[in-house]
mmCIF file of C-alpha atoms in Angstrom:
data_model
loop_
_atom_site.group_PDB
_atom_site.id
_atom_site.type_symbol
_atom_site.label_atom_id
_atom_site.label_comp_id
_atom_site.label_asym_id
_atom_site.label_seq_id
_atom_site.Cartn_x
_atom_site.Cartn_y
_atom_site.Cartn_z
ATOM 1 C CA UNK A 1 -24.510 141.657 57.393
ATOM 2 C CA UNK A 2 -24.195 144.416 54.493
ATOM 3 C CA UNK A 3 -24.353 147.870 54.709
ATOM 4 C CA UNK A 4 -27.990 149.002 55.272
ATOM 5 C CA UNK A 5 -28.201 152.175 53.342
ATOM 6 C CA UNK A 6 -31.281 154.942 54.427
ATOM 7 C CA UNK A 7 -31.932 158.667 53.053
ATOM 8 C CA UNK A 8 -30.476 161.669 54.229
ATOM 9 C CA UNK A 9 -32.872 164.043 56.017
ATOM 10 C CA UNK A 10 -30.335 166.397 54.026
ATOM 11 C CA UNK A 11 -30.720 165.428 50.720
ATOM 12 C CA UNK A 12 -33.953 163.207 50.426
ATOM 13 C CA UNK A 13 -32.382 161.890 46.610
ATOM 14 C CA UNK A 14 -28.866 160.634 48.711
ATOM 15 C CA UNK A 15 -28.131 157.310 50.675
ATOM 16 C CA UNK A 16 -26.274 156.887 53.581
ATOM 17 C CA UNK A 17 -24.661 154.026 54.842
ATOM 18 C CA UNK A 18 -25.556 151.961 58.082
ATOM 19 C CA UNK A 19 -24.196 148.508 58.919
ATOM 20 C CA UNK A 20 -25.123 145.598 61.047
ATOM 21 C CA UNK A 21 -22.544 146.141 64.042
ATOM 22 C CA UNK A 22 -22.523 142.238 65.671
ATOM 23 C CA UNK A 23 -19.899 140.871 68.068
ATOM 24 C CA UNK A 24 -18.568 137.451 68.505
ATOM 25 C CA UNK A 25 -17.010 136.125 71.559
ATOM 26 C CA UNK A 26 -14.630 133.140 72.227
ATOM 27 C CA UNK A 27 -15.491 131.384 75.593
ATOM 28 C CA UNK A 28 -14.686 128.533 77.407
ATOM 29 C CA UNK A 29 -18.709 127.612 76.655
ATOM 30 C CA UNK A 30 -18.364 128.498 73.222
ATOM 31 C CA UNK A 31 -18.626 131.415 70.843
ATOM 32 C CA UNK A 32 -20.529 134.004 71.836
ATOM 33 C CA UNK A 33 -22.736 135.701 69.091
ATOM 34 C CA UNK A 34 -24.118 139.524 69.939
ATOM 35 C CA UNK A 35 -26.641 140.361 67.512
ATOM 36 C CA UNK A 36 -26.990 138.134 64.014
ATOM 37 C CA UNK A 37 -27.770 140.986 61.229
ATOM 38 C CA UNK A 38 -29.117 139.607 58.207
ATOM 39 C CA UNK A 39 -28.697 135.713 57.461
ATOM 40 C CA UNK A 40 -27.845 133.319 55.061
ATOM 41 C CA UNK A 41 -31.399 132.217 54.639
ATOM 42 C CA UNK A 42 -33.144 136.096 54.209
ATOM 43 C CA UNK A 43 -30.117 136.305 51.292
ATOM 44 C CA UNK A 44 -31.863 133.151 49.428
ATOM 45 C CA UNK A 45 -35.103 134.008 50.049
ATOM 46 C CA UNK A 46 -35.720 137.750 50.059
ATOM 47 C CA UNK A 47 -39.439 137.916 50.630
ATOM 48 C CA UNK A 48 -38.316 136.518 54.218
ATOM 49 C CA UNK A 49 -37.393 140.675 54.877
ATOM 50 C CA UNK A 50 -40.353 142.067 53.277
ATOM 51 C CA UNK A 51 -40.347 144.368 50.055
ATOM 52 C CA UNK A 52 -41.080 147.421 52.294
ATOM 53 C CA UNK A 53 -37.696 146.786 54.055
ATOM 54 C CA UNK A 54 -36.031 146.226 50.994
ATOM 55 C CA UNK A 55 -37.180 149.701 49.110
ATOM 56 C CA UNK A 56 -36.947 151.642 51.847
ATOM 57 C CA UNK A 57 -33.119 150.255 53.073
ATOM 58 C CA UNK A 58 -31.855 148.613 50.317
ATOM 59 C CA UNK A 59 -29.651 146.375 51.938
ATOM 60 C CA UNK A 60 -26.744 144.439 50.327
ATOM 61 C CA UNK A 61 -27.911 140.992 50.251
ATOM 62 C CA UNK A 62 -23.905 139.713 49.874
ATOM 63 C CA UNK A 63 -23.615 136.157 51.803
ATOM 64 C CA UNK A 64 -19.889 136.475 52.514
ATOM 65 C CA UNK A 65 -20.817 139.607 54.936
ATOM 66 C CA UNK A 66 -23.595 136.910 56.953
ATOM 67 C CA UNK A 67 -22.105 136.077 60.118
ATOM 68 C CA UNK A 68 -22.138 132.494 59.580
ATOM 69 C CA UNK A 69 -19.846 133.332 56.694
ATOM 70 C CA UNK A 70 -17.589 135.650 58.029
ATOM 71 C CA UNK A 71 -17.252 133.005 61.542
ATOM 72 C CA UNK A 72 -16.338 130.145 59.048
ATOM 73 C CA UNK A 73 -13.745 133.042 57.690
ATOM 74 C CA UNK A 74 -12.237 133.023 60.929
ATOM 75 C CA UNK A 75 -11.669 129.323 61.137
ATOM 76 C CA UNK A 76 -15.327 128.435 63.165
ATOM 77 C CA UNK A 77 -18.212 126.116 62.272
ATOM 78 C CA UNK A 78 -21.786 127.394 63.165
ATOM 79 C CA UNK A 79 -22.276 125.004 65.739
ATOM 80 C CA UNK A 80 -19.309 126.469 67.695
ATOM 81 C CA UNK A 81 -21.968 129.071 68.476
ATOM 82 C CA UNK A 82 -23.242 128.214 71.663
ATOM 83 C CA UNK A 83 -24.744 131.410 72.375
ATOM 84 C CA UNK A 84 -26.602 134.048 70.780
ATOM 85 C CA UNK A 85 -27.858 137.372 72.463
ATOM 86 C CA UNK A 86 -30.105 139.301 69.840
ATOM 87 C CA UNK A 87 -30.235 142.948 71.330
ATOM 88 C CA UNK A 88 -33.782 142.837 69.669
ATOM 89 C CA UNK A 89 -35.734 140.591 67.356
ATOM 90 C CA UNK A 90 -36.265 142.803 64.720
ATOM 91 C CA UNK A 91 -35.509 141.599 61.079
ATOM 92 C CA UNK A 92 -31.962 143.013 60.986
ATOM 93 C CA UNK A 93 -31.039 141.439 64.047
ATOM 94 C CA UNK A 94 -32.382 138.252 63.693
ATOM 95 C CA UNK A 95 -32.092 137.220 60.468
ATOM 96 C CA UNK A 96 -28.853 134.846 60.958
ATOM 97 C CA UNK A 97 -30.881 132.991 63.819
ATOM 98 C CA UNK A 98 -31.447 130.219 61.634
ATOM 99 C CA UNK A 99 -27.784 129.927 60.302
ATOM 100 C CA UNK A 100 -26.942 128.503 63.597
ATOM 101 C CA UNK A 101 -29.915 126.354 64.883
ATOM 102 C CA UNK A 102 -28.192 124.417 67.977
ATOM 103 C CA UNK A 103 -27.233 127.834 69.453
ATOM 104 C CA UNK A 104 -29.081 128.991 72.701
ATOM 105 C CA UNK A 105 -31.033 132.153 72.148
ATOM 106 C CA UNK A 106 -30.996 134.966 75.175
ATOM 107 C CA UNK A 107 -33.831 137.621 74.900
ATOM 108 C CA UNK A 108 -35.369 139.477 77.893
ATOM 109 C CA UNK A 109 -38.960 137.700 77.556
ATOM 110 C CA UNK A 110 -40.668 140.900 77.167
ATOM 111 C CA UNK A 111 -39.216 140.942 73.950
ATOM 112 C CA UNK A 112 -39.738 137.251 73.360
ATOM 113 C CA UNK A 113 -43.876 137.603 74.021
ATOM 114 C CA UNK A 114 -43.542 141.081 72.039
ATOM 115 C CA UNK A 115 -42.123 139.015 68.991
ATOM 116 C CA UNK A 116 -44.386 136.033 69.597
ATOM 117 C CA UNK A 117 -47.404 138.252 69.675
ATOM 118 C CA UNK A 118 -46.847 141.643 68.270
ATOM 119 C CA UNK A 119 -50.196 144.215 68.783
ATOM 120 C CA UNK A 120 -47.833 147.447 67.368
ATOM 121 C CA UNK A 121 -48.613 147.710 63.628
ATOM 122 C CA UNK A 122 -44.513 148.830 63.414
ATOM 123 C CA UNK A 123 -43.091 145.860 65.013
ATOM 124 C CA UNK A 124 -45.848 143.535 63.038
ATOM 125 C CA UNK A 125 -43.529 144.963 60.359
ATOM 126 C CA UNK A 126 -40.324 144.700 61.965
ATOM 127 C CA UNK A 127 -40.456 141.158 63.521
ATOM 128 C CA UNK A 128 -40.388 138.348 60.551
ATOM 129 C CA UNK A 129 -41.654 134.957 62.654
ATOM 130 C CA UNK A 130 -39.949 133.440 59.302
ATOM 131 C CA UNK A 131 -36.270 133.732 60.819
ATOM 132 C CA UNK A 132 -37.830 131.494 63.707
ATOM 133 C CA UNK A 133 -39.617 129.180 61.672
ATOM 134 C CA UNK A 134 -36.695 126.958 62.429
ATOM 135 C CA UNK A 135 -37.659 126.949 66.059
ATOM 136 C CA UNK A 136 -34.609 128.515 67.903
ATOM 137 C CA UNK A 137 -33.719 127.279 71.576
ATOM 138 C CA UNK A 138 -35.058 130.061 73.577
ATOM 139 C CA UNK A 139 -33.838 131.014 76.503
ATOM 140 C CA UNK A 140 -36.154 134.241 77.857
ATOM 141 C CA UNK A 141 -34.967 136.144 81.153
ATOM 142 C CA UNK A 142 -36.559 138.101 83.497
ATOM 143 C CA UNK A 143 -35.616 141.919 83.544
ATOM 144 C CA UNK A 144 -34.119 141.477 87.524
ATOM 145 C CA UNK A 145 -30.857 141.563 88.290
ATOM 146 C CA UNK A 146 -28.014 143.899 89.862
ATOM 147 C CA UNK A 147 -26.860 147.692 89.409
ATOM 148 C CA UNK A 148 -24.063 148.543 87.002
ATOM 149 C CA UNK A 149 -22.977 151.837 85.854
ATOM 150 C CA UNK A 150 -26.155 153.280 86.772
ATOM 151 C CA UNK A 151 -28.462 150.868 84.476
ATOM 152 C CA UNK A 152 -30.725 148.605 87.280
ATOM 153 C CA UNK A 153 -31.962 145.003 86.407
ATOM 154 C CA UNK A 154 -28.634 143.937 84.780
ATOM 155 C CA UNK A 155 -27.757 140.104 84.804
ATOM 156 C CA UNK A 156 -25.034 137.979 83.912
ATOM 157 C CA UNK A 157 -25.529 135.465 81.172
ATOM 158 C CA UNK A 158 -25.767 132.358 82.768
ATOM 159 C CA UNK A 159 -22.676 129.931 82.565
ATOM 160 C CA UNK A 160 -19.824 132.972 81.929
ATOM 161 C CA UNK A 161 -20.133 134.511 84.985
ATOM 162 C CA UNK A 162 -19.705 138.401 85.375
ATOM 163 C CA UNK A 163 -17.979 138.624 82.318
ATOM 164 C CA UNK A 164 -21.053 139.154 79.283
ATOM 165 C CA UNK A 165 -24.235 141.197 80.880
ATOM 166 C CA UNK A 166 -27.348 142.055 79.950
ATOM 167 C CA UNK A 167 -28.380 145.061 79.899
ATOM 168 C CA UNK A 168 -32.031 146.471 79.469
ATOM 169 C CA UNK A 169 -32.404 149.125 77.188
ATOM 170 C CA UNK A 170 -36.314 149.141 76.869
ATOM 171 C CA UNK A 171 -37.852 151.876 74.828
ATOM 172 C CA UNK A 172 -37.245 150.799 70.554
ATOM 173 C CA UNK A 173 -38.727 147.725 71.403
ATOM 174 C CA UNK A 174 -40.475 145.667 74.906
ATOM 175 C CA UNK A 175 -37.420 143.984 75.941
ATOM 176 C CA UNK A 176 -34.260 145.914 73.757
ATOM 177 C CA UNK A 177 -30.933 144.150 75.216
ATOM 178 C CA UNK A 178 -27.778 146.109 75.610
ATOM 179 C CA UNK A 179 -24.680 143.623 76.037
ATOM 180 C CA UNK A 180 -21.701 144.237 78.371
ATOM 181 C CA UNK A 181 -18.174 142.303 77.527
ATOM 182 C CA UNK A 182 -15.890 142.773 80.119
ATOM 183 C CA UNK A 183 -12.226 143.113 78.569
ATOM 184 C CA UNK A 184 -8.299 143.656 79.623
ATOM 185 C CA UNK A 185 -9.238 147.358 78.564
ATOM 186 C CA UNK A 186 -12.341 147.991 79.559
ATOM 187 C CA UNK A 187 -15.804 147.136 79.555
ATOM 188 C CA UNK A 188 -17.418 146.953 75.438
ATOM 189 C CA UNK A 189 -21.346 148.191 75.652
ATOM 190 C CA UNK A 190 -23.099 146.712 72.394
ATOM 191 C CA UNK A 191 -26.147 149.401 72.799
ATOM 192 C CA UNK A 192 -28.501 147.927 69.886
ATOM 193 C CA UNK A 193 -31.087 150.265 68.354
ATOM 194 C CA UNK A 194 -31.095 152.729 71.833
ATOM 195 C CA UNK A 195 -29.436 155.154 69.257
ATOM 196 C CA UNK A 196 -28.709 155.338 65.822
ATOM 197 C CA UNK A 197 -25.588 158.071 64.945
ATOM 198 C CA UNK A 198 -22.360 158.463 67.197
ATOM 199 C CA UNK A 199 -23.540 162.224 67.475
ATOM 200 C CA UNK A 200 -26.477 161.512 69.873
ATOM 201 C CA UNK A 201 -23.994 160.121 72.158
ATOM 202 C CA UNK A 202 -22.126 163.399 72.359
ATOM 203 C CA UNK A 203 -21.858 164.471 76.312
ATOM 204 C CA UNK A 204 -22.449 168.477 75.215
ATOM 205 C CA UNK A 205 -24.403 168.875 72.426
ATOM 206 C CA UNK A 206 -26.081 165.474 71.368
ATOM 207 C CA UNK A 207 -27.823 165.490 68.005
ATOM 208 C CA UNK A 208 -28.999 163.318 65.344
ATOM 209 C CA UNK A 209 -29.713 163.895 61.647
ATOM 210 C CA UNK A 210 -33.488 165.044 61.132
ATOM 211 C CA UNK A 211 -34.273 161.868 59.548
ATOM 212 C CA UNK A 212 -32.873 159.044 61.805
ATOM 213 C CA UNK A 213 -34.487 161.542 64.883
ATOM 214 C CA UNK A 214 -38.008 160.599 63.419
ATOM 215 C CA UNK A 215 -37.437 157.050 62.278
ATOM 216 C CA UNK A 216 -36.555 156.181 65.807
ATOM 217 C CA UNK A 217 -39.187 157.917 67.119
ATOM 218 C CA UNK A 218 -41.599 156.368 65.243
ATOM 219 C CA UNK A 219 -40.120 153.400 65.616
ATOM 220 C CA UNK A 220 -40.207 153.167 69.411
ATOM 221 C CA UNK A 221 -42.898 151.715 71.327
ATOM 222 C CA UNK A 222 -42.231 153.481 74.192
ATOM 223 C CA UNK A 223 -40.015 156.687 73.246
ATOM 224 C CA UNK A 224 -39.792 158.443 76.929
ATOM 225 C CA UNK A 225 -38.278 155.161 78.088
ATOM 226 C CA UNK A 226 -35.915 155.239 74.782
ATOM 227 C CA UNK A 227 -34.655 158.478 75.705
ATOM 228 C CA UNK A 228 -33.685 158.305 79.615
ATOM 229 C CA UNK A 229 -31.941 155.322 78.502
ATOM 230 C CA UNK A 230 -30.116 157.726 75.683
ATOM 231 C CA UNK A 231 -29.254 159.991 78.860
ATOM 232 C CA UNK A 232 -27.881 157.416 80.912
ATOM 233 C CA UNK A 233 -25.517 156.868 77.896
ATOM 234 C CA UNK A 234 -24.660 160.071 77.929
ATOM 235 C CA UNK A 235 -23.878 159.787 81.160
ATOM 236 C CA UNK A 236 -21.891 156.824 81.134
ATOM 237 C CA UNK A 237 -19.599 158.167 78.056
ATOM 238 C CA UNK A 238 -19.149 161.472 80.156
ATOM 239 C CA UNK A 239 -18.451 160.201 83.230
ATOM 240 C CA UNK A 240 -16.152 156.884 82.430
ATOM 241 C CA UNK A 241 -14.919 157.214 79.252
ATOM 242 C CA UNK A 242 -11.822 154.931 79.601
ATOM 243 C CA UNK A 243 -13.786 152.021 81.350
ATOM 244 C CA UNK A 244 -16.365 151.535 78.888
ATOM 245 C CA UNK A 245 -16.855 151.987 75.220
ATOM 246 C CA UNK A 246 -20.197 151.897 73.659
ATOM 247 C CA UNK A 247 -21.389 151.514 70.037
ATOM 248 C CA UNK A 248 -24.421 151.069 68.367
ATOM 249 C CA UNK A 249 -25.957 148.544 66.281
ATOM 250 C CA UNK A 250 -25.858 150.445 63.522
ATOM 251 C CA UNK A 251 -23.486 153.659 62.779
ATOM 252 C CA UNK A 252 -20.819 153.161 60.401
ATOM 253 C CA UNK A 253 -18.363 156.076 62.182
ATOM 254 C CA UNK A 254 -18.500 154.084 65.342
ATOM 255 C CA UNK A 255 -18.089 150.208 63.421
ATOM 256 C CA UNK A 256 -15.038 152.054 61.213
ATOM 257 C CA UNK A 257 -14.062 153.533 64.308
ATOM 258 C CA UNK A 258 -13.601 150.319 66.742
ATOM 259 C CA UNK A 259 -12.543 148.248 63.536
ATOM 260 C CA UNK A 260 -9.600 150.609 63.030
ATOM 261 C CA UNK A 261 -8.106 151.508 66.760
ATOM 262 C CA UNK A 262 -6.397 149.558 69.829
ATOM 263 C CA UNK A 263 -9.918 149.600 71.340
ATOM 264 C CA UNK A 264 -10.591 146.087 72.787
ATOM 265 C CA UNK A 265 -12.583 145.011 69.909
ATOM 266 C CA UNK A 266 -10.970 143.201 67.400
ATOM 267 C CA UNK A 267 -8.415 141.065 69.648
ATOM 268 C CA UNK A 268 -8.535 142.070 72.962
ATOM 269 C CA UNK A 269 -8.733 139.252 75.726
ATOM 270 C CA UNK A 270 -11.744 139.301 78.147
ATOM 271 C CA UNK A 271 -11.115 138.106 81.461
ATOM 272 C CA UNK A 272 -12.045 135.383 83.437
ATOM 273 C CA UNK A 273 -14.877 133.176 81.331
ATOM 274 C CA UNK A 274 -14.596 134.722 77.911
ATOM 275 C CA UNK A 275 -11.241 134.051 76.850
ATOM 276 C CA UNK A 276 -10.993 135.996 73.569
ATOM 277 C CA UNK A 277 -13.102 139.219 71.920
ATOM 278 C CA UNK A 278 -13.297 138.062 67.983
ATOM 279 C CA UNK A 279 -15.083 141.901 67.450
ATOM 280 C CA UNK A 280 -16.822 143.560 65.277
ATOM 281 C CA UNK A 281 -18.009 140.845 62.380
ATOM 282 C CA UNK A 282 -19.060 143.524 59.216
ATOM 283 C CA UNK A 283 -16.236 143.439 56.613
ATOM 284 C CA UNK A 284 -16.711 147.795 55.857
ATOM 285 C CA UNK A 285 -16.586 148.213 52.028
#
């Protein structure tokens, strides 16, 4: 789960730095896994990521920052995860699937059929079927299920009752999955791919650099649905900005941000079902 590193709209010669944001939960079911990054296997192997992927993001390929690494770390085996919610199946959020083969996997199953049987040229390129070679347990869902915070079709994942949600965030992929984690503090809102920098989030003047603007634009198979979801964001950071806290799969203010405060990330409790919020996995460099 190493930094992913992209260009600058600012300086086409620079790098910035992304990162792999993933969560891991500790239930009475089992751990909880929220997105996988890259895994153990696509650090072996790199022609399971693609050269393309590799020039253009030039990730760091460092096992000890894989999930299934940095779980042992905290004193867990990989079969102590039970569960694992990919927000999307793209490579750098599915990769670790096969480091933990006995876990359930939760996808909406648009996404599933979307990953099974891409048609988009972009997600031919950003879906890998060699990180499910191993034949995960899948466990597709519907998009149904009750209001919350303004966001419709949002269900529970089954077993930990109203305590882990899923979210649909269509619009970067078929079926993009926010998570919900309900904690002592607050509510944590793992948002995936719906938005890149910490700045787009901003309530009065949102904004992204140039670059990441285009990428996920270009990147989305359906962008109007991409951005009403970015509103209702918005919207839910203006309007209840103590009761939930959302972050992206990917900015590194946002990772260093949670990894550093009292936020309930790192060792919060989560009521009721999920006993204890492990946090953000990444080791930041």
């Amino acid at each position: 789960m190493a930094w992913k590193r992209i260009t600058r709209s600012a300086c086409p010669s620079a790098r910035a730095r992304m990162v792999c944001h993933c969560l891991v939960l500790e239930t009475r079911q089992g751990l909880v896994l929220v997105d996988t990054g890259l895994g153990m296997h696509d650090i072996q192997d790199p022609s399971r990521l693609e050269r393309r992927f590799i020039k253009r993001s030039a990730p760091w390929l460092d096992p000890h920052e894989t999930a299934v690494a940095q779980a042992e770390r905290l004193g867990f085996k990989h079969e102590d995860v039970r569960h694992i919610i990919p927000t999307h199946l793209d490579l750098d959020h599915a990769g670790g699937l096969s480091d933990f083969p006995t876990a359930e996997v939760h996808v909406f199953r648009d996404e599933h059929e979307a990953a099974m049987h891409p048609v988009r040229r972009g997600k031919k390129f950003g879906y890998r079927p060699r990180q499910w070679a191993h034949g995960p347990r899948w466990k597709p869902h519907a998009l149904d299920g009750e209001r919350w915070f303004g966001f419709e079709a949002v269900r529970p994942l089954p077993g930990l009752g109203d305590d882990v949600l899923l979210v649909p965030l269509v619009g970067h992929s078929e079926g993009h999955c926010g998570v919900a984690v309900k904690t002592n503090g607050g509510w944590l809102r793992h948002a995936g791919e719906a938005y890149f920098n910490h700045r787009g989030l901003d309530p009065v003047v949102p904004r992204s650099p140039l670059g990441l603007a285009l990428f996920q634009r270009l990147r989305s198979v359906d962008n109007a649905a991409r951005l009403a979801n970015q509103a209702r964001l918005r919207e839910l950071v203006r309007n209840h900005p103590r009761e939930v806290h959302v972050f992206s799969a990917h900015c590194v203010t946002e990772f260093q941000r949670h990894a550093a405060s009292s936020l309930p990330v790192a060792s919060a409790l989560i009521q009721g079902a999920a006993e204890s919020c492990r946090g953000a996995i990444p080791a930041t460099r």
